[in-house]
Structure formats: C-alpha cells, structure tokens
Coordinates of C-alpha atoms and ligand atoms in Angstrom, one line a residue:
M239 CA 74.1 113.5 157.3
S240 CA 73.8 117.0 158.8
A241 CA 74.7 120.1 156.7
F242 CA 77.8 120.6 158.7
E243 CA 78.9 117.0 158.4
A244 CA 78.7 117.4 154.6
L245 CA 81.3 120.2 154.8
G246 CA 83.7 117.7 156.3
L247 CA 83.8 118.7 160.0
S248 CA 85.0 116.1 162.5
A249 CA 82.8 114.6 165.3
P250 CA 83.9 117.0 168.1
L251 CA 83.2 120.0 166.0
L252 CA 79.8 118.7 164.9
Q253 CA 79.0 118.1 168.5
A254 CA 79.9 121.8 169.1
T255 CA 77.7 123.0 166.3
A256 CA 74.8 121.1 167.8
D257 CA 75.5 122.4 171.3
M258 CA 75.6 126.0 170.0
G259 CA 72.4 125.5 168.1
F260 CA 73.9 126.1 164.6
E261 CA 71.4 124.5 162.3
K262 CA 73.0 125.1 158.9
P263 CA 76.2 126.7 157.7
T264 CA 76.1 130.4 156.7
E265 CA 77.2 131.3 153.1
V266 CA 80.8 132.1 154.0
Q267 CA 81.0 128.8 156.0
A268 CA 79.6 126.7 153.2
K269 CA 82.1 128.2 150.8
A270 CA 85.2 128.4 153.0
I271 CA 85.1 125.3 155.3
P272 CA 85.4 122.6 152.6
L273 CA 88.0 124.6 150.7
L274 CA 90.2 125.0 153.7
L275 CA 89.8 121.5 155.0
E276 CA 90.5 119.8 151.7
S277 CA 93.5 121.8 150.5
E278 CA 96.5 123.8 151.9
T279 CA 95.7 127.0 150.2
D280 CA 95.9 130.7 150.7
L281 CA 92.5 132.4 150.8
V282 CA 91.0 135.9 150.4
A283 CA 87.5 136.0 151.8
L284 CA 85.3 139.1 151.5
A285 CA 82.8 138.9 154.3
Q286 CA 81.3 141.3 156.8
T287 CA 81.2 140.7 160.5
G288 CA 77.9 139.0 161.4
T289 CA 78.1 136.6 158.5
G290 CA 79.6 133.8 160.6
K291 CA 83.1 134.3 159.3
T292 CA 84.8 133.4 162.6
A293 CA 83.5 129.9 162.3
A294 CA 84.4 129.9 158.6
F295 CA 88.1 130.0 159.5
G296 CA 87.8 128.8 163.1
F297 CA 86.4 125.3 162.4
P298 CA 89.0 124.4 159.7
L299 CA 91.8 125.8 161.8
I300 CA 90.8 123.9 164.9
Q301 CA 90.4 120.7 162.9
K302 CA 93.9 121.1 161.3
I303 CA 95.7 121.6 164.6
N304 CA 97.8 118.7 165.9
V305 CA 96.9 118.8 169.6
K306 CA 99.7 116.4 170.5
S307 CA 102.2 119.1 169.7
R308 CA 102.4 122.1 172.0
N309 CA 103.9 124.3 169.2
T310 CA 102.0 127.3 168.0
Q311 CA 100.5 126.2 164.7
G312 CA 97.8 128.8 164.2
L313 CA 98.0 132.6 164.5
I314 CA 95.0 134.9 164.2
I315 CA 95.7 138.7 164.0
A316 CA 92.7 141.0 164.6
P317 CA 92.6 144.8 164.8
T318 CA 91.1 145.3 168.3
R319 CA 91.1 143.9 171.8
E320 CA 87.4 143.5 171.6
L321 CA 87.5 141.4 168.4
C322 CA 90.5 139.5 169.7
L323 CA 88.5 138.5 172.8
Q324 CA 85.4 137.7 170.8
I325 CA 87.3 135.4 168.4
T326 CA 88.9 133.6 171.3
H327 CA 85.6 133.2 173.0
E328 CA 84.0 131.8 169.8
L329 CA 87.0 129.4 169.1
R330 CA 86.8 128.1 172.6
S331 CA 83.1 127.3 172.1
Y332 CA 83.8 125.6 168.8
S333 CA 86.6 123.5 170.3
Q334 CA 84.8 122.6 173.6
H335 CA 84.9 118.9 172.7
V336 CA 88.5 119.0 171.4
K337 CA 90.8 117.7 174.2
G338 CA 94.2 119.3 174.7
L339 CA 93.7 122.4 172.6
H340 CA 95.0 125.6 174.1
I341 CA 94.0 129.0 172.7
V342 CA 95.6 132.1 174.1
A343 CA 94.5 135.7 173.5
V344 CA 97.2 138.4 173.6
Y345 CA 96.1 142.1 173.3
G346 CA 97.0 145.5 174.6
G347 CA 95.6 147.1 177.7
A348 CA 96.1 144.1 179.9
S349 CA 99.1 142.7 181.8
V350 CA 101.8 141.5 179.5
Q351 CA 103.2 139.2 182.2
G352 CA 100.0 137.2 182.5
Q353 CA 99.8 136.8 178.7
A354 CA 103.5 135.8 178.6
K355 CA 102.8 133.1 181.2
D356 CA 99.8 131.8 179.2
L357 CA 102.0 131.5 176.1
K358 CA 104.8 129.7 178.0
N359 CA 102.3 127.1 179.1
G360 CA 101.8 126.3 175.4
A361 CA 99.3 127.7 172.9
Q362 CA 98.6 125.9 169.7
I363 CA 96.5 128.9 168.6
I364 CA 97.3 132.5 169.4
V365 CA 94.7 135.2 168.8
A366 CA 96.5 138.6 168.9
T367 CA 96.3 142.3 168.2
P368 CA 99.3 143.5 166.2
G369 CA 101.0 145.7 168.7
R370 CA 101.0 143.2 171.6
M371 CA 102.0 140.4 169.3
K372 CA 105.0 142.3 168.1
D373 CA 105.9 143.1 171.7
L374 CA 105.7 139.4 172.8
I375 CA 107.8 138.3 169.8
G376 CA 110.4 140.9 170.7
R377 CA 110.5 139.5 174.3
G378 CA 111.1 136.1 172.8
V379 CA 107.9 134.8 174.5
A380 CA 105.8 134.3 171.4
V381 CA 107.4 131.8 169.1
I382 CA 105.7 131.6 165.7
K383 CA 108.4 130.0 163.5
N384 CA 106.3 126.8 163.3
V385 CA 103.0 128.5 162.4
E386 CA 101.2 126.7 159.6
Y387 CA 98.1 128.8 159.4
C388 CA 97.9 132.6 159.7
V389 CA 94.5 134.4 159.7
L390 CA 94.4 138.1 159.1
D391 CA 90.9 139.1 160.3
E392 CA 89.2 142.3 159.3
A393 CA 92.3 143.1 157.2
D394 CA 90.8 146.4 155.9
E395 CA 90.3 147.7 159.5
M396 CA 93.9 146.7 160.4
L397 CA 95.2 148.7 157.5
N398 CA 92.9 151.6 158.3
M399 CA 94.3 151.7 161.8
G400 CA 97.9 151.8 160.5
F401 CA 99.0 148.3 161.3
Y402 CA 100.6 147.5 158.0
E403 CA 104.2 147.7 159.3
D404 CA 103.4 145.6 162.4
I405 CA 101.7 143.0 160.3
K406 CA 104.7 142.9 157.9
E407 CA 107.0 142.5 160.9
I408 CA 104.9 139.7 162.5
L409 CA 104.7 137.8 159.2
S410 CA 108.4 138.0 158.8
H411 CA 108.7 135.7 161.8
T412 CA 106.5 133.0 160.3
P413 CA 107.5 130.3 157.7
N414 CA 107.1 131.1 154.0
D415 CA 105.2 127.9 153.3
K416 CA 102.4 128.6 155.8
S417 CA 98.8 129.1 154.6
T418 CA 97.4 132.6 155.0
W419 CA 93.7 133.3 155.2
L420 CA 92.7 136.9 154.9
F421 CA 89.2 138.0 155.8
S422 CA 88.1 141.5 155.0
A423 CA 84.7 143.3 154.7
T424 CA 86.0 145.5 151.8
M425 CA 88.7 145.2 149.2
P426 CA 90.4 148.5 149.0
K427 CA 93.7 148.5 147.0
E428 CA 95.8 148.3 150.2
V429 CA 94.2 145.0 151.1
A430 CA 94.7 143.8 147.5
A431 CA 98.3 144.8 147.8
I432 CA 98.7 142.7 151.0
A433 CA 97.2 139.7 149.3
K434 CA 99.6 140.1 146.4
K435 CA 102.7 140.6 148.6
F436 CA 102.1 138.0 151.3
M437 CA 100.0 135.3 149.7
H438 CA 100.6 132.7 147.0
D439 CA 97.9 132.3 144.4
P440 CA 95.0 132.8 146.9
Q441 CA 91.5 131.4 146.3
E442 CA 88.9 134.1 146.5
I443 CA 85.5 133.9 148.0
T444 CA 82.9 136.6 148.2
V445 CA 79.8 136.8 150.4
G446 CA 77.3 139.3 149.1
N447 CA 78.6 142.1 147.0
K448 CA 82.2 142.9 146.9
N449 CA 82.9 146.1 148.8
S450 CA 79.2 146.4 149.8
G451 CA 77.8 147.1 153.2
A452 CA 75.5 144.8 154.9
Q453 CA 72.4 144.2 152.8
R454 CA 70.0 144.7 155.7
V455 CA 71.1 148.2 156.3
D456 CA 69.1 151.2 154.8
H457 CA 71.2 154.3 154.2
E458 CA 69.7 157.7 154.7
Y459 CA 71.0 161.2 154.5
Y460 CA 69.7 164.4 155.9
L461 CA 70.8 167.6 154.3
I462 CA 71.3 170.2 157.0
S463 CA 73.4 173.3 157.6
A464 CA 76.6 172.4 159.4
R465 CA 75.8 174.7 162.4
D466 CA 72.6 172.7 163.1
R467 CA 74.3 169.4 163.4
Y468 CA 73.7 168.9 167.0
L469 CA 70.0 170.0 166.9
A470 CA 69.5 167.6 164.0
L471 CA 71.1 164.8 166.0
K472 CA 68.6 165.4 168.8
R473 CA 65.7 165.3 166.3
L474 CA 66.8 162.0 165.0
A475 CA 67.0 160.6 168.5
D476 CA 63.6 162.1 169.5
A477 CA 61.9 160.8 166.4
N478 CA 63.1 157.3 167.2
P479 CA 62.1 156.7 170.8
N480 CA 63.5 153.1 170.7
I481 CA 66.8 154.1 169.3
F482 CA 69.9 152.1 170.3
S483 CA 72.7 153.6 168.4
V484 CA 76.3 154.4 167.7
V485 CA 76.9 158.0 166.8
F486 CA 80.2 158.5 164.9
C487 CA 82.3 161.7 165.2
R488 CA 85.5 162.4 163.5
T489 CA 87.7 163.4 166.4
K490 CA 88.0 162.5 170.1
R491 CA 87.2 166.1 171.0
D492 CA 84.0 166.1 169.1
T493 CA 83.1 162.7 170.5
Q494 CA 83.5 163.9 174.0
K495 CA 81.7 167.2 173.4
V496 CA 78.7 165.6 171.7
A497 CA 78.3 163.0 174.4
E498 CA 78.5 165.6 177.1
M499 CA 75.9 167.8 175.4
L500 CA 73.6 164.8 175.0
I501 CA 74.0 163.8 178.6
E502 CA 73.3 167.4 179.7
D503 CA 70.2 167.3 177.6
G504 CA 68.9 164.2 179.3
Y505 CA 69.8 161.4 176.9
N506 CA 71.3 158.1 177.9
A507 CA 74.6 158.8 176.2
A508 CA 78.3 158.1 176.7
A509 CA 81.6 158.7 174.9
L510 CA 83.9 156.0 173.7
H511 CA 87.4 157.2 172.5
G512 CA 91.0 156.5 172.8
D513 CA 91.6 159.0 175.6
L514 CA 89.6 156.9 178.0
S515 CA 91.5 154.3 180.1
Q516 CA 90.9 150.7 179.3
N517 CA 88.8 150.4 182.5
Q518 CA 86.6 153.3 181.5
R519 CA 86.1 151.9 178.0
D520 CA 85.2 148.5 179.5
L521 CA 82.6 150.2 181.7
V522 CA 81.1 152.1 178.8
M523 CA 80.9 149.0 176.7
K524 CA 79.3 147.1 179.5
S525 CA 76.6 149.8 179.9
F526 CA 76.0 149.8 176.2
R527 CA 75.7 146.0 175.9
T528 CA 73.2 146.0 178.7
N529 CA 71.2 148.8 177.0
Q530 CA 71.9 151.3 179.8
I531 CA 73.2 153.6 177.1
Q532 CA 71.0 154.4 174.2
M533 CA 73.5 156.6 172.3
L534 CA 77.1 155.6 172.2
V535 CA 79.2 158.5 170.8
A536 CA 82.4 157.0 169.4
T537 CA 85.4 157.6 167.2
D538 CA 86.1 155.2 164.4
V539 CA 89.1 153.6 166.1
A540 CA 87.3 153.1 169.4
A541 CA 84.2 151.6 167.8
R542 CA 86.1 149.0 165.9
G543 CA 85.1 145.5 166.8
I544 CA 82.0 146.6 168.7
D545 CA 80.0 143.5 168.5
V546 CA 76.5 144.3 169.7
D547 CA 73.8 142.7 167.7
D548 CA 70.7 144.9 168.2
I549 CA 72.0 148.3 167.3
T550 CA 69.0 150.0 165.5
H551 CA 70.8 153.0 164.1
V552 CA 74.2 154.2 163.1
I553 CA 74.4 158.0 163.0
N554 CA 77.1 159.6 161.1
Y555 CA 77.3 162.9 163.0
Q556 CA 80.1 163.8 160.6
L557 CA 81.2 161.7 157.6
P558 CA 84.6 160.0 158.0
D559 CA 87.7 161.4 156.3
E560 CA 88.2 158.2 154.5
I561 CA 84.9 157.2 152.9
E562 CA 85.9 153.5 153.0
T563 CA 85.4 153.8 156.8
Y564 CA 81.7 154.4 156.2
T565 CA 81.3 150.7 155.5
H566 CA 82.7 149.8 158.9
R567 CA 80.4 152.3 160.6
S568 CA 77.3 151.2 158.9
G569 CA 78.2 147.5 159.5
R570 CA 77.7 148.1 163.2
T571 CA 73.9 147.8 162.5
G572 CA 71.9 145.3 160.5
R573 CA 73.6 142.4 162.3
A574 CA 72.5 138.9 163.2
G575 CA 69.6 138.9 160.8
K576 CA 68.2 142.2 162.0
S577 CA 67.6 145.3 159.9
G578 CA 69.2 148.6 160.6
I579 CA 69.5 152.2 159.4
S580 CA 72.6 154.2 158.8
M581 CA 71.9 157.9 158.9
V582 CA 74.2 160.6 157.7
L583 CA 74.0 164.3 158.7
V584 CA 75.4 166.0 155.7
S585 CA 76.0 169.6 154.8
K586 CA 75.8 170.9 151.2
S587 CA 79.6 171.0 150.9
E588 CA 79.7 167.3 151.7
I589 CA 76.9 166.0 149.6
R590 CA 79.2 164.8 146.8
K591 CA 80.7 162.3 149.3
I592 CA 77.3 160.6 149.4
K593 CA 77.6 159.8 145.7
A594 CA 81.1 158.4 146.3
I595 CA 79.9 156.2 149.2
E596 CA 77.0 154.9 147.1
K597 CA 79.6 153.6 144.6
I598 CA 81.4 151.8 147.4
I599 CA 78.4 150.3 149.1
Q600 CA 76.6 149.7 145.8
K601 CA 73.4 150.9 147.3
E602 CA 71.5 154.2 147.1
F603 CA 70.9 156.5 149.9
K604 CA 67.4 157.8 150.6
A605 CA 67.3 161.6 150.8
K606 CA 65.2 162.3 153.9
S607 CA 63.9 165.3 155.8
L608 CA 64.2 165.8 159.5
P609 CA 60.9 165.7 161.3
T610 CA 59.5 169.0 162.5
G611 CA 59.1 169.7 166.1
M612 CA 55.3 169.0 166.0
E613 CA 55.9 165.7 164.3
I614 CA 58.2 164.7 167.1
C615 CA 55.6 165.6 169.7
E616 CA 53.2 163.4 167.8
I617 CA 55.6 160.5 167.6
Q618 CA 56.4 160.8 171.3
L619 CA 52.8 161.0 172.3
L620 CA 51.8 158.0 170.3
H621 CA 54.8 156.1 171.5
L622 CA 53.7 156.7 175.0
A623 CA 50.2 155.5 174.2
E624 CA 51.7 152.3 172.7
K625 CA 53.9 151.8 175.8
I626 CA 51.0 152.3 178.2
E627 CA 48.9 149.8 176.2
Q628 CA 51.7 147.2 176.4
T629 CA 52.5 147.7 180.0
D630 CA 51.3 145.0 182.5
V631 CA 49.9 146.4 185.7
N632 CA 52.5 146.0 188.5
A633 CA 50.8 144.3 191.5
E634 CA 53.2 146.1 193.9
I635 CA 51.3 149.3 193.1
E636 CA 48.2 147.9 194.9
P637 CA 48.9 149.4 198.4
Y638 CA 49.3 152.9 196.9
V639 CA 46.1 152.8 194.8
P640 CA 43.8 154.2 197.5
A641 CA 46.0 157.3 198.0
I642 CA 46.3 157.8 194.2
M643 CA 42.5 157.4 193.8
E644 CA 42.0 159.9 196.5
S645 CA 43.8 162.6 194.5
L646 CA 42.8 161.5 191.0
G647 CA 39.6 159.5 191.4
A648 CA 37.3 162.6 190.8
F649 CA 38.5 163.1 187.2
D650 CA 36.6 161.4 184.4
Q651 CA 38.5 159.0 182.2
E652 CA 39.1 161.5 179.3
T653 CA 40.4 164.2 181.6
L654 CA 42.7 161.8 183.4
I655 CA 44.2 160.5 180.1
K656 CA 44.6 164.1 178.9
K657 CA 46.4 165.0 182.1
I658 CA 48.7 162.0 182.1
F659 CA 49.6 162.6 178.5
S660 CA 50.2 166.3 179.1
V661 CA 53.0 165.4 181.5
E662 CA 54.9 163.9 178.6
F663 CA 53.6 166.2 175.8
S664 CA 54.2 169.5 177.5
R665 CA 57.9 168.8 177.9
F666 CA 58.3 168.1 174.3
F667 CA 55.9 170.7 173.2
N668 CA 57.6 173.4 175.2
Y669 CA 60.9 172.5 173.7
Y670 CA 59.7 172.1 170.1
K671 CA 56.9 174.6 169.8
N672 CA 59.3 177.2 168.4
A673 CA 61.8 174.8 166.8
K674 CA 63.1 176.0 163.5
E675 CA 63.2 174.2 160.2
L676 CA 66.5 172.4 160.0
N677 CA 66.2 170.9 156.5
V678 CA 68.1 172.5 153.8
P679 CA 66.2 172.2 150.5
E680 CA 68.0 170.1 147.9
V681 CA 68.0 171.3 144.4
G682 CA 65.5 169.2 142.4
N683 CA 63.8 167.9 145.5
V684 CA 60.2 168.5 144.8
S685 CA 59.2 167.9 148.5
A686 CA 60.9 171.1 149.4
G687 CA 58.8 173.0 147.0
G688 CA 55.0 172.9 146.5
N689 CA 52.2 172.9 149.1
S690 CA 51.4 169.7 150.9
T691 CA 49.6 168.3 153.9
R692 CA 51.1 165.7 156.2
F693 CA 48.8 162.9 157.3
F694 CA 48.9 160.4 160.2
I695 CA 47.8 156.8 159.5
N696 CA 47.3 154.1 162.1
V697 CA 49.4 151.4 160.4
G698 CA 53.1 150.9 160.6
A699 CA 56.0 148.5 160.8
K700 CA 54.0 146.2 163.1
D701 CA 51.6 145.6 160.2
D702 CA 54.6 144.6 158.1
F703 CA 54.8 147.9 156.3
S704 CA 58.1 149.4 155.2
W705 CA 58.1 153.0 153.9
M706 CA 58.2 151.7 150.4
T707 CA 55.4 149.2 150.7
L708 CA 53.2 151.8 152.5
K709 CA 54.0 154.3 149.8
D710 CA 53.0 151.9 147.1
F711 CA 49.9 150.9 149.0
L712 CA 48.8 154.5 149.5
K713 CA 49.6 155.5 145.9
D714 CA 47.7 152.6 144.6
I715 CA 44.6 153.2 146.7
L716 CA 44.6 156.9 146.2
Q717 CA 45.5 156.7 142.6
I718 CA 48.3 159.2 143.0
K719 CA 51.1 159.1 140.5
D720 CA 54.7 160.2 140.6
D721 CA 55.7 162.6 143.3
G722 CA 52.3 163.5 144.6
L723 CA 52.7 161.4 147.7
F724 CA 56.0 161.5 149.6
K725 CA 57.8 161.7 153.0
V726 CA 56.4 158.3 154.1
D727 CA 57.8 157.7 157.6
V728 CA 56.9 154.3 159.1
K729 CA 56.9 154.0 162.9
G730 CA 55.9 151.0 165.0
S731 CA 52.1 151.1 164.9
F732 CA 51.6 154.2 162.9
S733 CA 53.1 156.2 160.1
F734 CA 53.1 159.6 158.4
F735 CA 52.9 160.7 154.8
N736 CA 52.6 163.9 152.8
V737 CA 50.4 164.5 149.7
E738 CA 50.4 167.5 147.4
E739 CA 47.5 169.9 148.0
P740 CA 45.3 168.7 145.0
H741 CA 45.1 165.2 146.6
V742 CA 44.2 166.2 150.1
K743 CA 40.4 165.9 149.5
R744 CA 40.8 162.5 148.0
V745 CA 42.8 161.3 151.0
L746 CA 40.1 162.5 153.4
E747 CA 37.3 161.0 151.4
T748 CA 39.0 157.7 150.7
F749 CA 39.8 157.1 154.4
E750 CA 36.6 158.4 155.8
D751 CA 35.4 154.9 156.3
F752 CA 38.1 152.5 155.3
T753 CA 38.9 149.0 156.6
L754 CA 41.9 146.8 156.0
D755 CA 41.7 143.2 156.9
G756 CA 38.7 144.0 159.0
R757 CA 40.4 146.8 160.9
R758 CA 39.3 150.5 160.8
I759 CA 42.0 152.6 159.2
V760 CA 42.3 156.1 160.6
V761 CA 43.9 158.8 158.5
E762 CA 44.1 162.3 159.9
A763 CA 45.8 165.5 158.7
T764 CA 48.5 166.6 161.1
T765 CA 48.6 170.2 162.3
E766 CA 51.6 171.2 160.3
K767 CA 51.5 172.5 156.7
R768 CA 54.5 172.9 154.5
R769 CA 54.5 176.1 152.5
K770 CA 56.5 177.0 149.4
G771 CA 59.7 178.9 150.1
G772 CA 60.1 177.3 153.5
G773 CA 57.3 179.4 155.1
K774 CA 57.9 178.6 158.7
R775 CA 55.0 177.8 161.0
F776 CA 57.4 177.7 164.0
K777 CA 60.1 180.1 164.9
D778 CA 63.7 179.3 165.5
S779 CA 64.3 178.3 169.1
G780 CA 68.0 177.4 168.6
S781 CA 69.1 175.1 171.3
K782 CA 67.8 177.2 174.1
G783 CA 65.6 175.6 176.7
K784 CA 66.1 172.3 178.4
Q785 CA 65.7 169.2 176.3
P786 CA 63.0 166.8 177.5
R787 CA 64.6 163.7 178.8
T788 CA 64.3 160.7 176.6
R789 CA 63.9 157.5 178.5
K790 CA 65.4 154.2 177.8
S791 CA 62.8 151.9 176.2
D792 CA 61.9 148.8 178.2
K793 CA 62.1 146.6 175.2
R794 CA 63.5 147.0 171.8
R795 CA 61.7 145.5 168.9
G796 CA 63.4 143.3 166.3
G797 CA 62.2 145.6 163.6
K798 CA 61.3 143.1 160.9
F799 CA 60.2 144.9 157.9
N800 CA 58.4 142.5 155.6
D801 CA 57.7 143.8 152.2
D802 CA 54.9 141.4 151.5
F803 CA 51.8 143.6 151.1
S804 CA 49.8 141.2 149.0
N805 CA 47.0 140.9 151.6
K806 CA 46.9 144.6 152.4
R807 CA 43.9 145.3 150.2
G808 CA 41.5 147.8 151.6
R809 CA 37.8 148.0 151.2
K810 CA 37.9 151.1 149.0
N811 CA 40.7 149.9 146.8
R812 CA 39.5 150.7 143.4
S813 CA 42.3 149.8 141.1
G814 CA 42.7 146.1 141.6
N815 CA 46.3 146.5 140.4
K816 CA 49.1 145.1 142.4
P817 CA 51.3 147.8 144.0
K818 CA 54.4 148.4 142.0
G819 CA 57.8 146.8 142.8
T820 CA 60.0 148.3 145.5
G821 CA 63.4 148.1 144.0
G822 CA 65.3 150.2 141.5
K823 CA 65.7 154.0 141.2
R824 CA 66.0 156.4 144.1
R825 CA 62.7 157.3 145.4
R826 CA 61.4 160.2 147.5
R827 CA 59.8 159.0 150.7
Ligands
LIG918 P1 80.8 136.4 163.1 O1 80.4 136.9 161.7 O2 81.8 135.4 163.1 O3 81.1 137.6 164.0 O4 79.5 135.6 163.7 C1 78.3 136.3 164.1 C2 77.5 135.4 165.1 O5 76.8 134.4 164.4 C3 78.3 134.8 166.2 O6 77.6 135.0 167.4 C4 78.3 133.3 165.9 O7 78.3 132.5 167.0 C5 77.0 133.1 165.1 N1 77.0 132.0 164.1 C6 78.1 131.7 163.3 N2 77.8 130.7 162.5 C7 76.5 130.4 162.7 C8 75.6 129.4 162.1 N3 76.0 128.6 161.2 N4 74.3 129.4 162.6 C9 73.9 130.3 163.6 N5 74.7 131.2 164.1 C10 76.0 131.3 163.7

C-alpha cells in the first residue's frame, strides 16, 4: 500500500499522485487528508506556502465532490489572481483522472463575461478572489447556496489586504452547515477571530512552528544609515552575483523609484506594483519566472502569491508597516526544499522592530555587515574565475579564433589572464575604490571595534560549509575562543573571515601548508584592514559614477548548505575536539 493510499485517497487520485511524481505525503497532507476525508469537520491549518497545502485540501475536496451533480459544492477563496490560477492549475492536475469534474477560476483583471459563461456551464468547484466572487454573486451568476466545502486559503494575507468584509459577504451566501477549511501561514488575532466567528469547533493542525517563517530561511539585518539605503542595496546585489531576488518597498512610489535606479545602474531589475496594468504585471512576472529579471522590486500587495521556487534572497529595502507582513515577505524564499536568505536594511530607529519580528518568526536574526568595496571586487573577480572555469568552449567560436589569436596571441598566459580579468575588475574597482563605509556600528558589537584582518579562504558552500560550520571549523583549528574570529561570509567556492590582530600570525602559520581531504587550503589576508573608530581606508564616493553592470548568471545553484563537517579535519588540526554545535544563541559571523 502506497503512503498516499494509506491516507484514504481513491484510485483516480492515487493515479494522479503517481503521474505527478509525488512519492510521499508532506506533513500537512499527512495530517489533513485523513482528517478531512473521514469526517465532516471545520479545520484551521497553519501552514506556509510551499508545504504542499494545496494538495492537503485539494485531494479531500476533489474526492468529496459528487461529479454527477452540476451544483457548485466547493468554493476556494484566495487573495490574489496569481494564487487563484495556481490553485486551479494544481487542482486540475490532481483531478486529471476524475471524469466530469469542472473547476472554474474567477478573478479580477480578466473578462467577467468569459468567467460568467464558464460558471453557467457548471462548476462543481469555484476558485475565486474575493472581489470578483462578490461581483459574480451580485450578478446572480455564481450560485453558492449548495456549497458544502469552503476553503479560505492564505487567510492572513486576505485579511492583510482588507478582504474581511468581502469574505463575510460571500460566506453569508453559503449554507450554515457547510464545512470550512481555513489555511493560513500565521495566526494573528484577526484570523483567530474569523475562525471563531465563521467556524464550528474547528480541528487545528500546525505544520512547523505556529506563526513562524519557513525554517529554511536565514534572517539577516544590516544596520545602515537611512540615507544610504540604496547604496547598501547595490552592495548586497554586487556581493551576491547569483542573486535572484524580490526587493520589498513600502510604497508604489518607492518601488518604482528603486527599480528605475537599479535599471539605470545596469541591473536586471523591474518594478511590480498596483499601478501597472494587468498586462504589464503579467509581462514582468513572465520575465521574472524565466530569470530574465534578477531583482524584482515589489510592493507587498503586488508580490502576494508570487510562486517562484528558486528565489535566493528576499531584501527588505524598508521594513513593512505591519510586522506580520514580514513573514509573507520572507516566505517568498526558502521554498521547495531550497534554502534562502531574508535580508533587512535597517536604520537605528527601526532596530527595535527586528526584536519584534524575531518574536513572531521565533528565529533570531544575524547582525551582519555590508561588504566593503574591495571585498566586492574580490567576490566579483573570483566569481568570474569560477564562471570561466565552468564554461564549456563554444564550438561556434572556432572560425573567429585566428583573428583573435592575431591580436592576442603574442601575450603570455599570465598577461592574457590579467588583461581579461582587468576588463571586469576595473569596472568594479573604479566604482568601489572610493566607496564609503556604510555600516553603522551597533552598540555592543565587538566587530565594529578592535583591529582585525580579513582573510580569504578557498573553501565555501560548495564544500558543504555554512558560515556557522566554517566558523566552528576555523575556531577549532586556530584555537580561537569567543569573538576573536568573526564576519564569516561563505560564498560558492571561497569564503572570508576576520580575526582580531593577536591571531593574525597564527592564521598565517597554520595555513602556510595545510591540506583538507587531500586538498591544499589557501588562506590569504585581503587588502583591507579594519581600524578602531571606523578609520576609513576608502573615501566616500556617494552614488557618483556609473555602476558596473551585473550580468544575469547562467545558472543558479541550489544552495544546499550542509552542516555536516565531521570529515572536515585538516592536517594541522591540533585539538582533536569536535567543533561545537551550531544552534542556540545569537552569534557574530
Ligand atoms: P503548495 O504548498 O501547495 O503551494 O505546494 C508547493 C509545491 O509542492 C507544488 O508545486 C506542488 O505540486 C508540490 N507538492 C505538493 N505535494 C507534494 C508531494 N507530496 N510531493 C512532492 N511535491 C508536492
């Protein structure tokens, strides 16, 4: 008996799970499906998008529909057109072997006549956004007096968007004895109030922590001065060459402005907000989905329901007014089993909000520093080296090789490499050589104080290091305690870290001739030194000068950060102790 069969699914649905390659139920499915199939109950389910919640209500709903009747028996209400279409698409896949089932999607921004016609042809399940549903009820086209199952999906988002009255109105047209299944990522008091008002003795299931954000998302904040917000955003983008992100702004105006500035500075960016026409929004989303856009600058409302699985970073350009909204923002990354980072640019006056958000997501933020201009140059250069190493030679270049050889053939290998790299390096270097320090020292943050040296090391995420495991590994090998080693930044195939001045000699000696799993480990001091009192090595360039153009990466990496470092024992490891655990209190990178 398959795992899905054990939940009580019928043969046509089991066939669909096999067709779709679902091997085993997700947690929310394992909890919800048997419950909903076996009993006529109301349900409150706390589950994020990406947990398989659509199937958790979709399979039982489809199985319970009487396809012989043309009456509308199931109604699903969702906050956005995107989500509405996505649910409809999923339900059609789940019911591909169920004959005679009609699912109709009704949502704003499309012809109401077409949707009315679809409804008149009969729909046992309607998937709707609140506004359009109300409209169609008003026109007498949508008849929901026989509805037996009503699903409120992403209830917290619907309430955030001000749909309470619409939902109340829609539900007033449904029978009292229907079952209501409410799905929500968070449980603010407004959702609890809806559950109380519209539901009878609901069963409750929770996936992961109540009110918590996705577990695979790391949360970071960067303390900056409010006037440097845009410069800081660019540094985050430049320090992450493979970034594929949603940048959240508070207003439509800021969204448009930031997107325009990014485009002008050569980034693959676009704005997504409510002042765009539906057509424009569809085009932007299409470009984003196909990775043509690396930075999608969006308002909270417009970004609702964005269902793109491989978003690497969410950047909170500004924090939302309602801190609950942060959960929705960060939930756009860390989907479909991938890890993600939610970054917040925060000014001193907003820092207390971080504490409040930590309470909601039940996770700690990492206090991080923006990379310096020179660190970014280094990252970009090494990224280019990595890209060149991984690029297959294109056979179509062959006819042009003689001409290229004629102009470049006289240079020796090293000169040629230096010249090629200078093309990329000079653009970043010229922009960043006078870049100012953007980090605002945090009270009690030791890294902002004493003298330290920043090092490069040729291991990174590719070697299954996360910043925490690399930090533990280095501290263990170097025998550095407490805060003597910090600012560990793990990139693809390399990383950076800082040590306080007294440890510098030991770093150099330890890694002079060091192998790890038979591989030579290279550790070098970077050019930049941090001085007490923010002594700047580089002068402030403000935003003058053209930003070097970041290019869209050819391929994004899955970013699997494995914390297993048990075999990362170097030749010079003297302690023999196992590196310490990675959980617990806030740590300085
Ligand atoms: P959702 O949380 O409903 O948005 O689902 C996220 C994605 O996971 C969708 O693309 C589903 O098709 C997929 N999915 C749902 N259930 C399973 C499962 N049991 N195994 C694998 N993928 C699933």
